[in-house]
mmCIF file of C-alpha atoms in Angstrom:
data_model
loop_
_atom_site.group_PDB
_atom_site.id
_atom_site.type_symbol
_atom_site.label_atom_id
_atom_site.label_comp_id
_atom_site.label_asym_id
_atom_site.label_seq_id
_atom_site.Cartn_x
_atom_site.Cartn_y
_atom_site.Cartn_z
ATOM 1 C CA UNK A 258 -139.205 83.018 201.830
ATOM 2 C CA UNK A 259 -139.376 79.982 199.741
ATOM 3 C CA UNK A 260 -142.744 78.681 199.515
ATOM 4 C CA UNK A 261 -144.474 76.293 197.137
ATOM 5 C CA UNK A 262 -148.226 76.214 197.239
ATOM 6 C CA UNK A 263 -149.321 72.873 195.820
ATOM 7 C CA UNK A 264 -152.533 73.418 193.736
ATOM 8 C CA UNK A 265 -153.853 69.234 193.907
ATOM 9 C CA UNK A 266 -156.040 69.439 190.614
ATOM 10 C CA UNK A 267 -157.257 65.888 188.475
ATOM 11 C CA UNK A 268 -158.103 67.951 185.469
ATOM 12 C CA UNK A 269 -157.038 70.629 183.258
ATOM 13 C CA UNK A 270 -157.879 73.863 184.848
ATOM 14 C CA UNK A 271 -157.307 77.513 185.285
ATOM 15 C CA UNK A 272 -154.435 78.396 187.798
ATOM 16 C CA UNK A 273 -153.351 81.371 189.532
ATOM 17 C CA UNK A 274 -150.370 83.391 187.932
ATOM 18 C CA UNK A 275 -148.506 84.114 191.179
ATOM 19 C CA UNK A 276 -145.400 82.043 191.487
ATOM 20 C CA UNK A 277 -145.824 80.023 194.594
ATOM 21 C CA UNK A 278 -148.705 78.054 192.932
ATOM 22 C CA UNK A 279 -147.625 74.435 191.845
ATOM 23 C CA UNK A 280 -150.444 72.541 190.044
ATOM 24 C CA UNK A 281 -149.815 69.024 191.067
ATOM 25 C CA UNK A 282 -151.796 66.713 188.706
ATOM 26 C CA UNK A 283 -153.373 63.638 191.710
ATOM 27 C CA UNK A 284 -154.162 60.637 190.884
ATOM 28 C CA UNK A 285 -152.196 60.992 187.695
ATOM 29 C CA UNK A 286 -150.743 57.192 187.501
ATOM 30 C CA UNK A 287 -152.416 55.507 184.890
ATOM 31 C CA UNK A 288 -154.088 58.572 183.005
ATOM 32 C CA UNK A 289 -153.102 61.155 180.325
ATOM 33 C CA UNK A 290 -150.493 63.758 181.526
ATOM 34 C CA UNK A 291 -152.026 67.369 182.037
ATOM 35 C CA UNK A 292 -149.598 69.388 180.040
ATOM 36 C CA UNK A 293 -147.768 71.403 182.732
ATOM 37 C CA UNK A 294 -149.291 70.075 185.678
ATOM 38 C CA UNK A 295 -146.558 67.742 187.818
ATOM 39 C CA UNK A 296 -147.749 64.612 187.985
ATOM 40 C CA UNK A 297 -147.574 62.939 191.378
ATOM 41 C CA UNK A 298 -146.533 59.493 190.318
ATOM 42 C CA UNK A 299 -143.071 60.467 190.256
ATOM 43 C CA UNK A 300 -140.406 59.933 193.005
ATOM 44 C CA UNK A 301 -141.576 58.118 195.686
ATOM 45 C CA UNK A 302 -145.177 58.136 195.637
ATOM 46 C CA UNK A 303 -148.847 57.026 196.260
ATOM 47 C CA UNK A 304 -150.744 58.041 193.257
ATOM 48 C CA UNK A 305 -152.406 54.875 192.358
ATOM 49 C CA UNK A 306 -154.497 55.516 196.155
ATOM 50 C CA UNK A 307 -155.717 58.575 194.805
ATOM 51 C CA UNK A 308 -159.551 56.859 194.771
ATOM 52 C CA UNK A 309 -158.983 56.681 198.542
ATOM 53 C CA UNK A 310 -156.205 59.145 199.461
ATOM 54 C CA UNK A 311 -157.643 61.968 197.585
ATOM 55 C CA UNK A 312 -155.786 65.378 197.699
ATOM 56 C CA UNK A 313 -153.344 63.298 200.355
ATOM 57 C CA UNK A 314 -151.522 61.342 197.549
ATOM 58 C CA UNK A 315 -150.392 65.189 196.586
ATOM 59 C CA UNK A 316 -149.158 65.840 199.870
ATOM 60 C CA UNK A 317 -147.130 62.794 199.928
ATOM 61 C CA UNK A 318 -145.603 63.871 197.137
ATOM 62 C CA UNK A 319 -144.650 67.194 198.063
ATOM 63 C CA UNK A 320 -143.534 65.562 201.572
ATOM 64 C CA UNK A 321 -141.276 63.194 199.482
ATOM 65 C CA UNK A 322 -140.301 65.058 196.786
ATOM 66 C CA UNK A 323 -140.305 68.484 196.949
ATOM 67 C CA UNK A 324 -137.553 70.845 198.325
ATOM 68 C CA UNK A 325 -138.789 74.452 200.009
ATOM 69 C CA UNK A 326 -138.753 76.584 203.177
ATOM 70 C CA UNK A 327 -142.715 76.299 203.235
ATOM 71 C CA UNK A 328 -145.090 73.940 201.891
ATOM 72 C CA UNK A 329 -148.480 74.185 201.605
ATOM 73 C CA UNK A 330 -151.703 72.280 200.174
ATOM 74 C CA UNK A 331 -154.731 74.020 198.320
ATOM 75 C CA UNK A 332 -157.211 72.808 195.487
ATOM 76 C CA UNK A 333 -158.296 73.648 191.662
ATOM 77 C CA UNK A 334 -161.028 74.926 193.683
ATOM 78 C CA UNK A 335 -160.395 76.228 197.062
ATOM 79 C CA UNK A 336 -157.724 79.041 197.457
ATOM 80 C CA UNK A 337 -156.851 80.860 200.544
ATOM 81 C CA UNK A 338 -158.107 84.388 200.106
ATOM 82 C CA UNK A 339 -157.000 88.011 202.141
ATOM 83 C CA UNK A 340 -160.074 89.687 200.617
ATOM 84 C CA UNK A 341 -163.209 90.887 202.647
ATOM 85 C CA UNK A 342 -165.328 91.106 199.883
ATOM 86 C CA UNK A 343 -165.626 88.029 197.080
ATOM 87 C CA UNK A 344 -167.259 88.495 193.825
ATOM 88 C CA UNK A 345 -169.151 85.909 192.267
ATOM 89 C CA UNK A 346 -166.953 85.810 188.529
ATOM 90 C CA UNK A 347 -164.548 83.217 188.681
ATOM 91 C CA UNK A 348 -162.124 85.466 186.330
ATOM 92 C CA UNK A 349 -162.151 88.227 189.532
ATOM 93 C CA UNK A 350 -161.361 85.531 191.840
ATOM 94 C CA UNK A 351 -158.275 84.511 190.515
ATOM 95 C CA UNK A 352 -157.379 87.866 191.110
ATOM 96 C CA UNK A 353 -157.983 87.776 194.903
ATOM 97 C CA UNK A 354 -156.376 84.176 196.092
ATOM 98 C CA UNK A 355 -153.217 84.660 198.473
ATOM 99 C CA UNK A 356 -150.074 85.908 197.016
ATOM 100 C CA UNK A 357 -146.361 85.646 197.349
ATOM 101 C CA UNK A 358 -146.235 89.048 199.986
ATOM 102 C CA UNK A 359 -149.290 88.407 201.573
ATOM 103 C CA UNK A 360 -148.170 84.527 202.663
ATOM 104 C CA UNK A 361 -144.582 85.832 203.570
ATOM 105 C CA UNK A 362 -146.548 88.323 206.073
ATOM 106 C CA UNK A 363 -148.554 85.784 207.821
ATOM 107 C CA UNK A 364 -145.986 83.307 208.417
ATOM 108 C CA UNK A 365 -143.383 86.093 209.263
ATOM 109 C CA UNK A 366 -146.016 85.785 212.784
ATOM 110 C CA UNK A 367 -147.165 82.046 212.803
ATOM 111 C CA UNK A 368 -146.507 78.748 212.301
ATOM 112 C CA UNK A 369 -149.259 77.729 210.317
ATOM 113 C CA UNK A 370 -151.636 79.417 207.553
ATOM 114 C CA UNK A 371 -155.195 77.737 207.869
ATOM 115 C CA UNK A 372 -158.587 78.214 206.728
ATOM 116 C CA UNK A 373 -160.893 79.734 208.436
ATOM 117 C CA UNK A 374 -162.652 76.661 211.072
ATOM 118 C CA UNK A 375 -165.842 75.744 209.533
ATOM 119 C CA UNK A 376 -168.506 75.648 212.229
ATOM 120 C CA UNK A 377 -171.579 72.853 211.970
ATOM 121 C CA UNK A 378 -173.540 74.434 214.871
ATOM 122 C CA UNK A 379 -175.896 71.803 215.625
ATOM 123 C CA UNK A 380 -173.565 68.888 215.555
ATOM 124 C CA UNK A 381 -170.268 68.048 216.654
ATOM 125 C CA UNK A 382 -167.394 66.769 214.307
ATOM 126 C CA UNK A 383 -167.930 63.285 215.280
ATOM 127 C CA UNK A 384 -171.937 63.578 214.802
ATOM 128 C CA UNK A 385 -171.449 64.933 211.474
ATOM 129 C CA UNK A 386 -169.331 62.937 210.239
ATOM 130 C CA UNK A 387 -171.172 60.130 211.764
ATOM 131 C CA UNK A 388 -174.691 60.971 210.481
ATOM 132 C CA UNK A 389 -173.287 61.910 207.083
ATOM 133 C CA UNK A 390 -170.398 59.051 206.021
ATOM 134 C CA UNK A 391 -169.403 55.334 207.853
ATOM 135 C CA UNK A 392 -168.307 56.097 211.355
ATOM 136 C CA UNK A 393 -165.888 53.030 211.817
ATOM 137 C CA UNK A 394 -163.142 54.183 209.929
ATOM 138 C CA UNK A 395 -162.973 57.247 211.901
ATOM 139 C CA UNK A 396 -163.448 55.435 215.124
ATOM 140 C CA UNK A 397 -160.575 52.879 214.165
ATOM 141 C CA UNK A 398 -158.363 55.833 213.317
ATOM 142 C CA UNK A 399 -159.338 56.389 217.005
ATOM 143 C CA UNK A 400 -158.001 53.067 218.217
ATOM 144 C CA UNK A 401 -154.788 53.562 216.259
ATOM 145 C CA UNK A 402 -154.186 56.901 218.311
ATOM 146 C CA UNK A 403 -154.599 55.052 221.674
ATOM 147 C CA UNK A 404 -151.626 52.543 221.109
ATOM 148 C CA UNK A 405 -149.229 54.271 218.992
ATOM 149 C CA UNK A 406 -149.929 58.303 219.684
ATOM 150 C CA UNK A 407 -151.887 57.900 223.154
ATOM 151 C CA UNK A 408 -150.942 61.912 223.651
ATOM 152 C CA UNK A 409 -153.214 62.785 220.789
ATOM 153 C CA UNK A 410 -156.087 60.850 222.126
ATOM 154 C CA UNK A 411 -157.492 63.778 224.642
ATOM 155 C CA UNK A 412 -158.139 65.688 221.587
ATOM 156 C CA UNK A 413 -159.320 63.137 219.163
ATOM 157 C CA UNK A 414 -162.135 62.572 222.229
ATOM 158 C CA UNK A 415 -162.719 66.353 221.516
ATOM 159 C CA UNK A 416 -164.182 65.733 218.053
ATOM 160 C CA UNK A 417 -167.090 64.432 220.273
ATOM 161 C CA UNK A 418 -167.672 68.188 221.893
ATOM 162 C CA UNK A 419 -166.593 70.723 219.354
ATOM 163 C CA UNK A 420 -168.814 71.849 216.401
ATOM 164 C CA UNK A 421 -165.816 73.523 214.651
ATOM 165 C CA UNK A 422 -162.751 72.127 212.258
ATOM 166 C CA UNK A 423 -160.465 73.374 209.737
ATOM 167 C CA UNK A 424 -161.772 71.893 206.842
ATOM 168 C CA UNK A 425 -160.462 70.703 203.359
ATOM 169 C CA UNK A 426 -156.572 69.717 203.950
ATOM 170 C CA UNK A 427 -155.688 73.214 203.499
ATOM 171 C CA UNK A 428 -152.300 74.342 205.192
ATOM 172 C CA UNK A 429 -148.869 76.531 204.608
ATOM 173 C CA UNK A 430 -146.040 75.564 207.365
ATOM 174 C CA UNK A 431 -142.450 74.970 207.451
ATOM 175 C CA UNK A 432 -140.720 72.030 205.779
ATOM 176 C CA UNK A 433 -139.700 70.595 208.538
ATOM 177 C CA UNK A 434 -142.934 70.795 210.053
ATOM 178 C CA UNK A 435 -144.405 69.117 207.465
ATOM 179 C CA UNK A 436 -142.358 66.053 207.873
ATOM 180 C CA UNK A 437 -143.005 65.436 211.404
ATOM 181 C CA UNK A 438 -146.886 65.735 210.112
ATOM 182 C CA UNK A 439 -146.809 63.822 207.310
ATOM 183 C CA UNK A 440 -144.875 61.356 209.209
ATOM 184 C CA UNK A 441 -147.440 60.834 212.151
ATOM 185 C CA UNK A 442 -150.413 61.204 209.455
ATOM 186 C CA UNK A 443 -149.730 58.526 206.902
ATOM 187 C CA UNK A 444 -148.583 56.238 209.622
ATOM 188 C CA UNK A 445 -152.109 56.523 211.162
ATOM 189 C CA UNK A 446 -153.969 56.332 207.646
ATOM 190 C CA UNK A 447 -152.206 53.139 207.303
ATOM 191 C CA UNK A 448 -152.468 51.391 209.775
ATOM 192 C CA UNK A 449 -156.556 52.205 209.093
ATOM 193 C CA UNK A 450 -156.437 50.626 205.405
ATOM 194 C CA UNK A 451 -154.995 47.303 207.006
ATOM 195 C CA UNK A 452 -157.622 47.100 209.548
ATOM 196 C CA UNK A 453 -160.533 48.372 207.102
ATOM 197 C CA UNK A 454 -162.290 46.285 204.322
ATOM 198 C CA UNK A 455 -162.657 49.492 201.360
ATOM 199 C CA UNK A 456 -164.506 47.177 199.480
ATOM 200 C CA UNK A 457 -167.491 47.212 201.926
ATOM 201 C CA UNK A 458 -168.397 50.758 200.431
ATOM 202 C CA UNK A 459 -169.208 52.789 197.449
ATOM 203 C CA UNK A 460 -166.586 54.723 195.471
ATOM 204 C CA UNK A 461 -167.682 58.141 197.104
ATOM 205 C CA UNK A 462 -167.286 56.416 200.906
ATOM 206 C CA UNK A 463 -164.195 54.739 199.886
ATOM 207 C CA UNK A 464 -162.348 58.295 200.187
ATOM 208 C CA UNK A 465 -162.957 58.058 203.818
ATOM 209 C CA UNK A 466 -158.679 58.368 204.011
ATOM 210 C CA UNK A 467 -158.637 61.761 202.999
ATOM 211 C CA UNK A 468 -161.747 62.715 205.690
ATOM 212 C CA UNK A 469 -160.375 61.385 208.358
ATOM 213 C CA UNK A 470 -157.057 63.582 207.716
ATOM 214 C CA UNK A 471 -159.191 66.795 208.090
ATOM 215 C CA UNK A 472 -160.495 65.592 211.570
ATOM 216 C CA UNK A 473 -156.436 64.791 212.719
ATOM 217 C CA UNK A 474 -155.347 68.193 211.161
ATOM 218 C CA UNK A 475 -156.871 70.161 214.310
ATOM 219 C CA UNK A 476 -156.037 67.059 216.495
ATOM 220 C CA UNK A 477 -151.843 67.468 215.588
ATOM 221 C CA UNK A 478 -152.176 70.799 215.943
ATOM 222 C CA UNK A 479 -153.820 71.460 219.465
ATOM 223 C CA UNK A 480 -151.636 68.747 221.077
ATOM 224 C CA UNK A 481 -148.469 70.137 220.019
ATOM 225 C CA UNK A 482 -149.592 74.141 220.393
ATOM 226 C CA UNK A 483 -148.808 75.000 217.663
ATOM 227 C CA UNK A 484 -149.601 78.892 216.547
ATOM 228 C CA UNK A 485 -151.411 79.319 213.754
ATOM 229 C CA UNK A 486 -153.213 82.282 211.574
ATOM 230 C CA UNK A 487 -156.597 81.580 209.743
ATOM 231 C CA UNK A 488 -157.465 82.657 206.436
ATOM 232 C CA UNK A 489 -160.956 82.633 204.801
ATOM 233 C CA UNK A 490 -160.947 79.956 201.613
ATOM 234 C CA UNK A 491 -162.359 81.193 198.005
ATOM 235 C CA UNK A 492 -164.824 78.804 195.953
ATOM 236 C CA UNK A 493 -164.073 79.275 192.492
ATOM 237 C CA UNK A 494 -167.440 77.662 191.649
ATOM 238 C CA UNK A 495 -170.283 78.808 193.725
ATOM 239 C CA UNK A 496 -171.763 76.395 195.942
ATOM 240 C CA UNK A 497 -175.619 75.923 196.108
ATOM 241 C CA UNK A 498 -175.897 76.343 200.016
ATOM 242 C CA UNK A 499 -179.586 75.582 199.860
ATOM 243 C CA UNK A 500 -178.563 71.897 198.771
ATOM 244 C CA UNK A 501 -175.780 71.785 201.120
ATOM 245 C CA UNK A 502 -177.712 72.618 204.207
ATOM 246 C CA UNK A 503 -181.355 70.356 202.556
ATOM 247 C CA UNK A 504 -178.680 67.212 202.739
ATOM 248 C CA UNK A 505 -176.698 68.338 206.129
ATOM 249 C CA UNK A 506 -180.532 68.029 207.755
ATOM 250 C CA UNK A 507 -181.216 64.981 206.366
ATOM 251 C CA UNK A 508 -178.479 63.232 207.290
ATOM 252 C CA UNK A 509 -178.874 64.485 210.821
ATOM 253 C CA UNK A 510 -182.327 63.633 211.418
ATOM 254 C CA UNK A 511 -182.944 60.639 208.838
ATOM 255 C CA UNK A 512 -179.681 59.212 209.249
ATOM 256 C CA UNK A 513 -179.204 59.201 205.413
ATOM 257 C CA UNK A 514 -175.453 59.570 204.640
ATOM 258 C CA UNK A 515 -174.812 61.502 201.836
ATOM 259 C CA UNK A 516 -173.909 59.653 198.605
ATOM 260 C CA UNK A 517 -171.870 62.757 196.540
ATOM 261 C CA UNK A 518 -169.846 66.017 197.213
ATOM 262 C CA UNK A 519 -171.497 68.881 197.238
#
């Protein structure tokens, strides 16, 4: 199989040696190349909405640009991962992201490689995403669905009743599975940005674009039944769960939206 697994990276970084890995420079119009990093202001592209698109400006580029069987989407970061058992040195976990064999053996039986669905437990999708960023871009995302895609609305609703997602824009699927996506997605995203003032929010809330992809991910994907395998993602730096979970509370029961990533 021919895949290409886009690595969407802003900064110089360590990369995995197998060859399906791609690092794809975002957001690279404007700033100092990465030397051998493809920068995705070339082609036809969206790089300068990187502050808004996020990872998604790499994904239009691959959609555009880029010629293979299978195309998928990971981050400097966040690797899909067959092991049981992660160790905590990022030097190990390079050794343990997906490889070449292991991807060709999962989508050999699926349509889709995903990560593993992230579960909030005391909230649903909407809630959290409601008590944590600004709700209306989501909700007119929403009202774009009901005239142009009114078959995806049923599960759009079921954001509002489900406390699990595949998170981060992580995929692998087919080519031409990717351009029926990308096609529907970035349609959606823009009719949002005409109908939403960006300048209304912060920097950090401005990159609402690239959130409300994660939410339609599961949304595209239900409504068309579409088979799929999950894999569990790999942190290459360790998260600080007791900070993560301190500001997931808050937000839910103080209605302070978070300001940062964490």
């Amino acid at each position: 199989m021919d895949i290409k697994l886009l690595v969407a990276t802003h900064k110089k970084y360590q990369m995995p040696s197998d060859s399906i890995y791609i690092p794809l420079h975002v957001g690279a119009e404007g700033k100092n190349p990465i030397e051998g990093f493809i920068p995705d202001n070339t082609g036809e592209n969206i790089s300068t909405k990187n502050p808004y698109y996020c990872e998604l400006t790499g994904l239009y580029w691959a959609w555009k640009n880029l010629d293979a069987e299978y195309i998928g989407l990971c981050h400097y970061r966040r690797y899909f991962s067959m092991a049981k058992h992660i160790p905590k040195s990022e030097d190990e976990k390079f050794k343990l992201v997906l490889n070449n064999k292991q991807a060709e053996e999962l989508l050999s039986s699926t349509e889709i490689i995903l990560p593993k669905k992230r579960n909030y437990y005391i909230e649903t999708i909407y809630n959290h995403y409601k008590h944590t960023m600004y709700i209306e871009p989501l909700d007119i995302a929403g009202q774009v669905l009901q005239e142009k895609y009114p078959e995806y609305v049923k599960e759009f609703e079921g954001l509002k009743h489900t406390t699990k997602m595949h998170a981060f824009n992580m995929f692998i699927m087919k080519k031409e599975m990717l351009d029926k996506y990308c096609t529907w997605l970035f349609d959606i995203l823009g009719e949002v940005e005409k109908r939403v003032d960006t300048s209304q929010y912060s920097d950090f809330h401005k990159r609402f674009f690239g959130r409300i992809s994660e939410r339609l991910l599961d949304v595209w994907i239900k409504t068309n039944h579409i088979s799929y395998k999950e894999v569990q993602v790999i942190d290459m730096q360790n998260i600080n769960w007791a900070n993560k979970i301190k500001s997931f509370l808050i937000a839910k029961f103080t209605g302070k939206r978070y300001e940062k990533s964490f």
